XYZ file of C-alpha atoms in Angstrom:
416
model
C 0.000 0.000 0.000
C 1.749 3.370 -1.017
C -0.175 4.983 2.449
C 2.310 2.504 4.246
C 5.013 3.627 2.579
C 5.843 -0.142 1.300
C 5.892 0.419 -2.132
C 8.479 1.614 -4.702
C 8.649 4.854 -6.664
C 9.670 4.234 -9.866
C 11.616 7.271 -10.432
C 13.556 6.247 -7.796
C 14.782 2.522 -9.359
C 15.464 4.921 -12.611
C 17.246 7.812 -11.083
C 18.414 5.432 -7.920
C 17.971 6.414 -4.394
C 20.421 6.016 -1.698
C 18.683 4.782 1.757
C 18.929 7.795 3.916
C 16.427 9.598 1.026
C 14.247 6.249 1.257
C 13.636 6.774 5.072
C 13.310 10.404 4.635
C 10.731 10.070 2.547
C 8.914 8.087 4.882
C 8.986 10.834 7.669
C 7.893 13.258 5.250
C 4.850 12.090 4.711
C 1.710 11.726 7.258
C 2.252 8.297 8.585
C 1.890 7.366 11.793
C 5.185 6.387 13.884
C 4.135 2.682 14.138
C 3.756 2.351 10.720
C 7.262 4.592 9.734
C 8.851 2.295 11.723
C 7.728 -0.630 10.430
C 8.534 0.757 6.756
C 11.843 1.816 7.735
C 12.732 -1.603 8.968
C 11.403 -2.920 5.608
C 13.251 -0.576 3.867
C 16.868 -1.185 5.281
C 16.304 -4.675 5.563
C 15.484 -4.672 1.503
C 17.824 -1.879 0.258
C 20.931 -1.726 2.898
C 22.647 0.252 0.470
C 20.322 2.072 -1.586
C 18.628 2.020 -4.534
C 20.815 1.753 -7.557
C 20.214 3.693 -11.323
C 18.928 1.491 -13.304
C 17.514 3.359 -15.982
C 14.390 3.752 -17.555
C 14.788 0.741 -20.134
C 15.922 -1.674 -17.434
C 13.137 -0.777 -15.117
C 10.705 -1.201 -18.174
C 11.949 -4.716 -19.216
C 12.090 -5.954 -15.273
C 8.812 -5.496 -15.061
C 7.463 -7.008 -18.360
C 9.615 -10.046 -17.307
C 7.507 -10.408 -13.715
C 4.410 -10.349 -15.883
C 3.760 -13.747 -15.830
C 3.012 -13.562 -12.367
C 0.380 -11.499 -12.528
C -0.675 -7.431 -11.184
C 0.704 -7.781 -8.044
C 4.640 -8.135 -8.178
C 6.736 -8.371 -5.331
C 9.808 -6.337 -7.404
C 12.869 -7.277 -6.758
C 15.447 -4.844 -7.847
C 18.492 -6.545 -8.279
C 16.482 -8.074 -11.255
C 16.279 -4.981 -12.367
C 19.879 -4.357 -11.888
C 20.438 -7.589 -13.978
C 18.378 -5.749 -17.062
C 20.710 -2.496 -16.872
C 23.483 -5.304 -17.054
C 21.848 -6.608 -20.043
C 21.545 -2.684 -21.408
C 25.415 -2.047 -21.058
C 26.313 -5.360 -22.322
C 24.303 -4.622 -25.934
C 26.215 -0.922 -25.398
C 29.397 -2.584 -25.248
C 28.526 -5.229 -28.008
C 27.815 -2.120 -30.562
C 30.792 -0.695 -29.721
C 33.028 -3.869 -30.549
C 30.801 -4.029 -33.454
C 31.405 -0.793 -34.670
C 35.520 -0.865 -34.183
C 35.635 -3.732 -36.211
C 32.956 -2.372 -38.913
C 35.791 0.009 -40.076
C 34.852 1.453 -43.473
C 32.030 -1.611 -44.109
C 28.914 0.141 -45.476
C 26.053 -2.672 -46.207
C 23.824 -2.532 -48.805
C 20.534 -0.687 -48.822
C 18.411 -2.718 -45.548
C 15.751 -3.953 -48.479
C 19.055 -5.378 -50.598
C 20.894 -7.125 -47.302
C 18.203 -9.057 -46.428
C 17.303 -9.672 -49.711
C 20.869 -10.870 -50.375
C 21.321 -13.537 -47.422
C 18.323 -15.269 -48.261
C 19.493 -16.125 -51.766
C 21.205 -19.753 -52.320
C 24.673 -17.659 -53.680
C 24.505 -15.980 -49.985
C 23.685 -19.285 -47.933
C 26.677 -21.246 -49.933
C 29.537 -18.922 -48.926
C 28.494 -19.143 -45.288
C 30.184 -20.444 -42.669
C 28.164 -22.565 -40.259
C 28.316 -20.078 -36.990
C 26.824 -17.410 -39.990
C 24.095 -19.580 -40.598
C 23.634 -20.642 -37.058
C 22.957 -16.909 -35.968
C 20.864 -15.821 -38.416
C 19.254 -19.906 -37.689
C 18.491 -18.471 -33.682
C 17.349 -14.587 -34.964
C 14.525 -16.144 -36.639
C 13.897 -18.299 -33.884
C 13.659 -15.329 -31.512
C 11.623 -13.431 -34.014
C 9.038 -15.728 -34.351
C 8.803 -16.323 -30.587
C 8.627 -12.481 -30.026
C 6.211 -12.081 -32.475
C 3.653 -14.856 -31.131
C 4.428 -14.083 -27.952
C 3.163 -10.394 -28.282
C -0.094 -11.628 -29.857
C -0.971 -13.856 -27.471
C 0.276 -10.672 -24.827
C 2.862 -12.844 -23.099
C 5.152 -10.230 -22.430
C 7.470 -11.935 -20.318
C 7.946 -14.498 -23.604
C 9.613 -11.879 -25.394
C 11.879 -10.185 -22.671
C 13.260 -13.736 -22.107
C 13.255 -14.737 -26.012
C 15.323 -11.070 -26.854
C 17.515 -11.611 -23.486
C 18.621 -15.135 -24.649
C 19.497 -14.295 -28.200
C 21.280 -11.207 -27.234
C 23.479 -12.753 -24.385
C 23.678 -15.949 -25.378
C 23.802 -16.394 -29.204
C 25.123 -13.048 -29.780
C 27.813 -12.076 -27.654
C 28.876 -15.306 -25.652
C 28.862 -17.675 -28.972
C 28.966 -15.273 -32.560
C 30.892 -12.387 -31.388
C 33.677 -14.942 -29.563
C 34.019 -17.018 -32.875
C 34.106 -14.418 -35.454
C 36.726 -12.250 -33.429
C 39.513 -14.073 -34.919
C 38.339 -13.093 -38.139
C 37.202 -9.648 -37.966
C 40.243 -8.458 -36.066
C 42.224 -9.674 -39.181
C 42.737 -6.170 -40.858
C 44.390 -8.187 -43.332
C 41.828 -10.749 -43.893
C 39.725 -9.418 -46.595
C 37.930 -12.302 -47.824
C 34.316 -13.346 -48.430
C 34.108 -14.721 -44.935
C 34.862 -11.244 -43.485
C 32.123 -9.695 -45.263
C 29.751 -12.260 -44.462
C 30.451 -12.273 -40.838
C 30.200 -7.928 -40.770
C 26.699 -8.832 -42.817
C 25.411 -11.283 -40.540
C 26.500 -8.857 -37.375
C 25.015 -5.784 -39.249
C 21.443 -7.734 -40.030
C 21.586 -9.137 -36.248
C 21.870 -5.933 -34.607
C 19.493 -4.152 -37.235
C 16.649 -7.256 -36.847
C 17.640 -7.709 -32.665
C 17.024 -3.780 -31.966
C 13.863 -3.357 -33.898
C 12.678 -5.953 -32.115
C 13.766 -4.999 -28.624
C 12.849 -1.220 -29.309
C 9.173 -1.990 -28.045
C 10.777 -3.346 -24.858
C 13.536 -0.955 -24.206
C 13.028 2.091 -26.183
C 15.973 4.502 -25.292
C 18.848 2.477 -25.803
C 17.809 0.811 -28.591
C 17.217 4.061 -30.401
C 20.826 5.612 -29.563
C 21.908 2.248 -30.670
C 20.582 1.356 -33.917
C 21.256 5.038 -35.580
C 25.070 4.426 -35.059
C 24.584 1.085 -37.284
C 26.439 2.173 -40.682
C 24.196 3.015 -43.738
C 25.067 3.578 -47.203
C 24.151 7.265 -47.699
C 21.023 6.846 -49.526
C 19.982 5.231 -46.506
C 21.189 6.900 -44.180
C 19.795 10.426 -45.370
C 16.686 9.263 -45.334
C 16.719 7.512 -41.741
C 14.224 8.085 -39.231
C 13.241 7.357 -35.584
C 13.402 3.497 -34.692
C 9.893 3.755 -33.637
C 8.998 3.980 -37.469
C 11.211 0.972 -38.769
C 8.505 -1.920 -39.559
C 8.896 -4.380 -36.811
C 11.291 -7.563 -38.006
C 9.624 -11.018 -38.942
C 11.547 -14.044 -39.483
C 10.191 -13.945 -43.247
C 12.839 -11.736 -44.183
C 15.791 -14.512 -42.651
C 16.636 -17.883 -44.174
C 14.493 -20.742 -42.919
C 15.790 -22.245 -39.364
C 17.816 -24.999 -39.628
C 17.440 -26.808 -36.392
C 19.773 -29.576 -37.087
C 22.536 -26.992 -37.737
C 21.112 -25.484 -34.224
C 21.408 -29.173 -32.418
C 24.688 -29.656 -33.688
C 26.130 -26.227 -32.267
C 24.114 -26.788 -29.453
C 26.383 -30.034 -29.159
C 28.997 -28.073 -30.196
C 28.901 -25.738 -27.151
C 28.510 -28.570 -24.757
C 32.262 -29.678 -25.993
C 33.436 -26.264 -25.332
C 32.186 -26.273 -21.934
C 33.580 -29.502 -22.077
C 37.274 -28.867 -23.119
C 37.223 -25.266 -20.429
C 36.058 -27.810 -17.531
C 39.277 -29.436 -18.275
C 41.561 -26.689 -18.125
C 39.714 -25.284 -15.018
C 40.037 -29.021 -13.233
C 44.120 -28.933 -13.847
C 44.837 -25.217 -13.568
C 45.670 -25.073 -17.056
C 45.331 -21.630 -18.291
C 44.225 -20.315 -21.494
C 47.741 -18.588 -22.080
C 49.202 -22.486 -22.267
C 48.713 -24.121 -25.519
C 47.130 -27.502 -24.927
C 46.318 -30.019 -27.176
C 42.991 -31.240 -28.077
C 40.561 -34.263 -29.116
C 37.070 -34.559 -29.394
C 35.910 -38.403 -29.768
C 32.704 -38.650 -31.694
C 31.253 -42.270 -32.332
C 28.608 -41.115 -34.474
C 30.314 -40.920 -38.017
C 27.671 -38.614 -39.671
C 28.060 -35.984 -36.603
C 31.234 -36.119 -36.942
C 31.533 -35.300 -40.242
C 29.287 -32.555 -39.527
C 31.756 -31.300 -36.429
C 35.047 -30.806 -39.321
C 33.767 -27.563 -39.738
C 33.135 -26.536 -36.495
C 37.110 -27.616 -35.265
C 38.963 -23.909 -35.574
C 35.637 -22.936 -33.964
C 36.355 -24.707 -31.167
C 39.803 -24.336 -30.775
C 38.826 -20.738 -31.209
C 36.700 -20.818 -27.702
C 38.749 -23.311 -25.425
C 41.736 -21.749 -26.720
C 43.573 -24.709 -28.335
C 46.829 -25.395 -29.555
C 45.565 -28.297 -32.133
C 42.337 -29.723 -32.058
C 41.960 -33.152 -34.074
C 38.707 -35.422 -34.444
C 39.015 -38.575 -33.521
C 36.236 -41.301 -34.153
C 37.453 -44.047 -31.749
C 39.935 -43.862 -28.545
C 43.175 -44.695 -30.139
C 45.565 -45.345 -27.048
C 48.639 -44.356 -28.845
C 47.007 -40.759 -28.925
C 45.176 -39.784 -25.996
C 47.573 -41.889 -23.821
C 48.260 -39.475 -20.790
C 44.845 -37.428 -21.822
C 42.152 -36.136 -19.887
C 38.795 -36.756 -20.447
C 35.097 -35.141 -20.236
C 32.168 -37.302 -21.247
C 30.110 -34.926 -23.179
C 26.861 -37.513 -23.709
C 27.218 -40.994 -24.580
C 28.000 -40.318 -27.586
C 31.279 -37.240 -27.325
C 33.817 -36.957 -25.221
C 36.711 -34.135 -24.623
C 40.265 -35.078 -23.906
C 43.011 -32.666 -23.457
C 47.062 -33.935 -23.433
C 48.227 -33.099 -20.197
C 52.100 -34.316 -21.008
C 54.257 -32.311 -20.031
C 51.518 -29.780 -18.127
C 50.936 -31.444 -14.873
C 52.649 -33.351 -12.430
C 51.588 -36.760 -13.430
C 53.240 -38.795 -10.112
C 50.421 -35.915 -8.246
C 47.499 -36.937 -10.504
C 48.611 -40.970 -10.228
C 48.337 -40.750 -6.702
C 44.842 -38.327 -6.719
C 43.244 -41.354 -8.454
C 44.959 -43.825 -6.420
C 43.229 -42.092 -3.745
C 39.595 -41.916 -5.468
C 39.971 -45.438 -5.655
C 40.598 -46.357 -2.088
C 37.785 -44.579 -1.061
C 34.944 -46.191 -3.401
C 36.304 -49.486 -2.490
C 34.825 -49.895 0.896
C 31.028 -48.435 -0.915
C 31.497 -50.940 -3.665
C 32.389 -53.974 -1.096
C 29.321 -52.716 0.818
C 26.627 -52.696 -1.663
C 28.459 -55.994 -3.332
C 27.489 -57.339 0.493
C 23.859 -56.166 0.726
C 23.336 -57.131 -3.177
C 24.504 -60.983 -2.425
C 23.003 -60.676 1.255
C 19.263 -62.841 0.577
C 18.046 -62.171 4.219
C 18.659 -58.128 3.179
C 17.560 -58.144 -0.511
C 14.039 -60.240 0.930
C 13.049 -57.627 3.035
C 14.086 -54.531 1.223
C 11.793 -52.758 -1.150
C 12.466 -52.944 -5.057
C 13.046 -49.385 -5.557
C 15.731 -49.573 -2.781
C 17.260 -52.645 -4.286
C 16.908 -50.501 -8.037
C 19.241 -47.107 -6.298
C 21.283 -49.391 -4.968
C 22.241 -51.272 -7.712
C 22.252 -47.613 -9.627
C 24.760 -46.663 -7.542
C 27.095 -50.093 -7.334
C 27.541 -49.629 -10.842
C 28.141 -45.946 -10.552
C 31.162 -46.642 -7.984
C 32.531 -49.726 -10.223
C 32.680 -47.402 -13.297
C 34.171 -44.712 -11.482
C 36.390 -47.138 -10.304
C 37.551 -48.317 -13.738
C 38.060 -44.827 -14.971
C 39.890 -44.401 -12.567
C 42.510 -46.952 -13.133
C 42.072 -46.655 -16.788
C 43.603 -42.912 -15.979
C 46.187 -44.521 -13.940
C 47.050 -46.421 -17.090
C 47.251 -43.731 -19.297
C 49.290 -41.513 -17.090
C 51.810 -44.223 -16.584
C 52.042 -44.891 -20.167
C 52.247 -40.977 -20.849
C 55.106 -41.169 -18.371
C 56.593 -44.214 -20.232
């Protein structure tokens, strides 16, 4: 109730607020001491520091995102702090954008998009081209069902993800290595500023509805061949993108990345896990069992070495020991696994002995659920969904058992 003094002012999540002018505000009013006191409590309790600036976009998009549960929200503002994150992060994105733009000037907007959809376009692209434009019209169709059907929070969270993480954790990290090249002036350069150029154009039309201000300042600084650009007018009068103007989706291109990113996350585990850092070249493998995914991944290597910051990274379709002797592994899925050489990067007698460890502790838990498994007066009186975990988890410790001395194996042969 704003006669308790319990609510928020929204100029003051925009403008921010530091706490002394939050309990002022209380005392100014014509509450009664009971109830000031109460609010004040509330108050520091909620915002011990303040009230941060957010901004008007930020404040805007916070609340569109609690609309799914309904008029009454109970706001909380480091959310909202989370969507001016979100602001500075497409501020900063622009700005790497537009260093590396340089003298690019695109076509007229009709002729770009025009362009990419043509079969000439789609056959000099590289797969992380394709892939982006691939999750734009995703997001575009989402964002434009979603606002028919008024599900407001739909498209914050559709825009968020493409922005954060197609955009700038996945696209902008790959094609860095290419568009930093001053040198590089090939076809691949000007299809990665393209694909950039039409996300940014497509991604701010669509977010302008959602966070007006920045995407405004933002989308006039995109380049423009003159024509274009003399002509330009206010975001707010740009038709609203549809995935029509994009290439169809290709969602087996989008499971394979999606794959893709999994080994990456993979392959930095790795490095984390032995204190490798990304400043020490370090050999990679990816072991793929399924021959037609693999041959789908051979494009996608300098990709990944790109990301996990590789020295070599080489396919391999079945665990030769020769090659990943003294390796270690990540299981991906049942299907992938990661292995990075660690000769000549770790102390291998110190790992030896880690799993040598491991080992000595799962013996005991496999010797005791060996004991209940073969036990009859136990295994007649237990219930089959205790017998079931149980059994789950022998055959978890045994296989983390063998790993284990597999490891040993390879580290000793690694050691020779």
């Amino acid at each position: 109730s704003k006669s308790l003094g319990n609510v928020i002012d929204p100029l003051e999540v925009i403008d921010g607020c530091s706490i002394d002018q939050l309990i002022a505000k209380l005392h100014s009013g014509n509450l009664r001491q009971t109830e000031i006191t109460r609010a004040e409590k509330a108050h520091r309790d909620d915002f011990p520091d303040g009230i941060p600036k957010c901004g008007t976009d930020a404040l805007r998009a916070g609340l569109l995102a609690y609309t799914v549960q309904g008029r009454d929200i109970n706001l909380d503002v480091k959310r909202v702090v989370g969507y001016r994150m979100f602001c500075n992060k497409l501020w900063n994105a622009l700005r790497f954008v537009l260093g590396v733009f340089g003298d690019f000037i695109p076509p007229s907007a009709n002729a770009i998009y025009s362009h990419i959809c043509t079969h000439e376009a789609l056959s000099t692209m590289t797969k992380r081209d394709r892939f982006i434009l691939s999750r734009l019209s995703y997001a575009l169709d989402t964002v434009n069902k979603s606002l028919n059907e008024y599900a407001f929070a739909d498209v914050v969270q559709a825009l968020y993800a493409f922005f954060l993480n197609d955009l700038c954790d996945v696209y902008l990290e790959l094609v860095k290595p290419i568009v930093y090249n001053e040198s590089e002036k090939s076809m691949q350069k000007n299809n990665a500023l393209q694909t950039l150029w039409i996300c940014l154009d497509a991604g701010l039309r669509a977010l302008h509805p959602i966070c007006p201000f920045v995407t405004e300042e933002l989308w006039q600084r995109l380049p423009r061949p003159p024509e274009d650009a003399k002509n330009l007018g206010s975001i707010m009068t740009a038709a609203y993108p549809t995935s029509t103007t994009l290439p169809p989706r290709l969602q087996l291109l989008e499971t394979d990345i999606a794959k893709f990113l999994d080994c990456v996350t993979a392959g930095r585990s790795l490095r984390n896990q032995y204190n490798i850092t990304n400043k020490t070249p370090a050999k990679f493998f990816i072991l793929l069992k399924d021959v037609s995914e693999s041959q789908r991944f051979n494009d996608l290597i300098d990709d990944f070495s790109t990301l996990v910051k590789a020295e070599t990274t080489t396919l391999l379709s079945d665990k030769n020991s020769e090659v990943t002797a003294g390796c270690a592994l990540k299981i991906v899925d049942a299907s992938a696994t990661v292995l990075m050489d660690l000769k000549g990067l770790v102390d291998i007698d110190a790992e030896i002995l880690k799993l040598r460890k491991q080992i000595a502790e799962l013996d005991p838990l496999i010797t005791k659920f060996e004991n209940k498994r073969d036990n009859p007066a136990y295994t007649s009186k237990c219930k089959p969904e205790v017998l079931a975990k149980e059994a789950e988890k022998l055959t978890q410790y045994t296989e983390r058992r063998q790993a284990a001395l597999d490891a040993i194996k390879g580290w000793e042969q690694a050691r020779g």
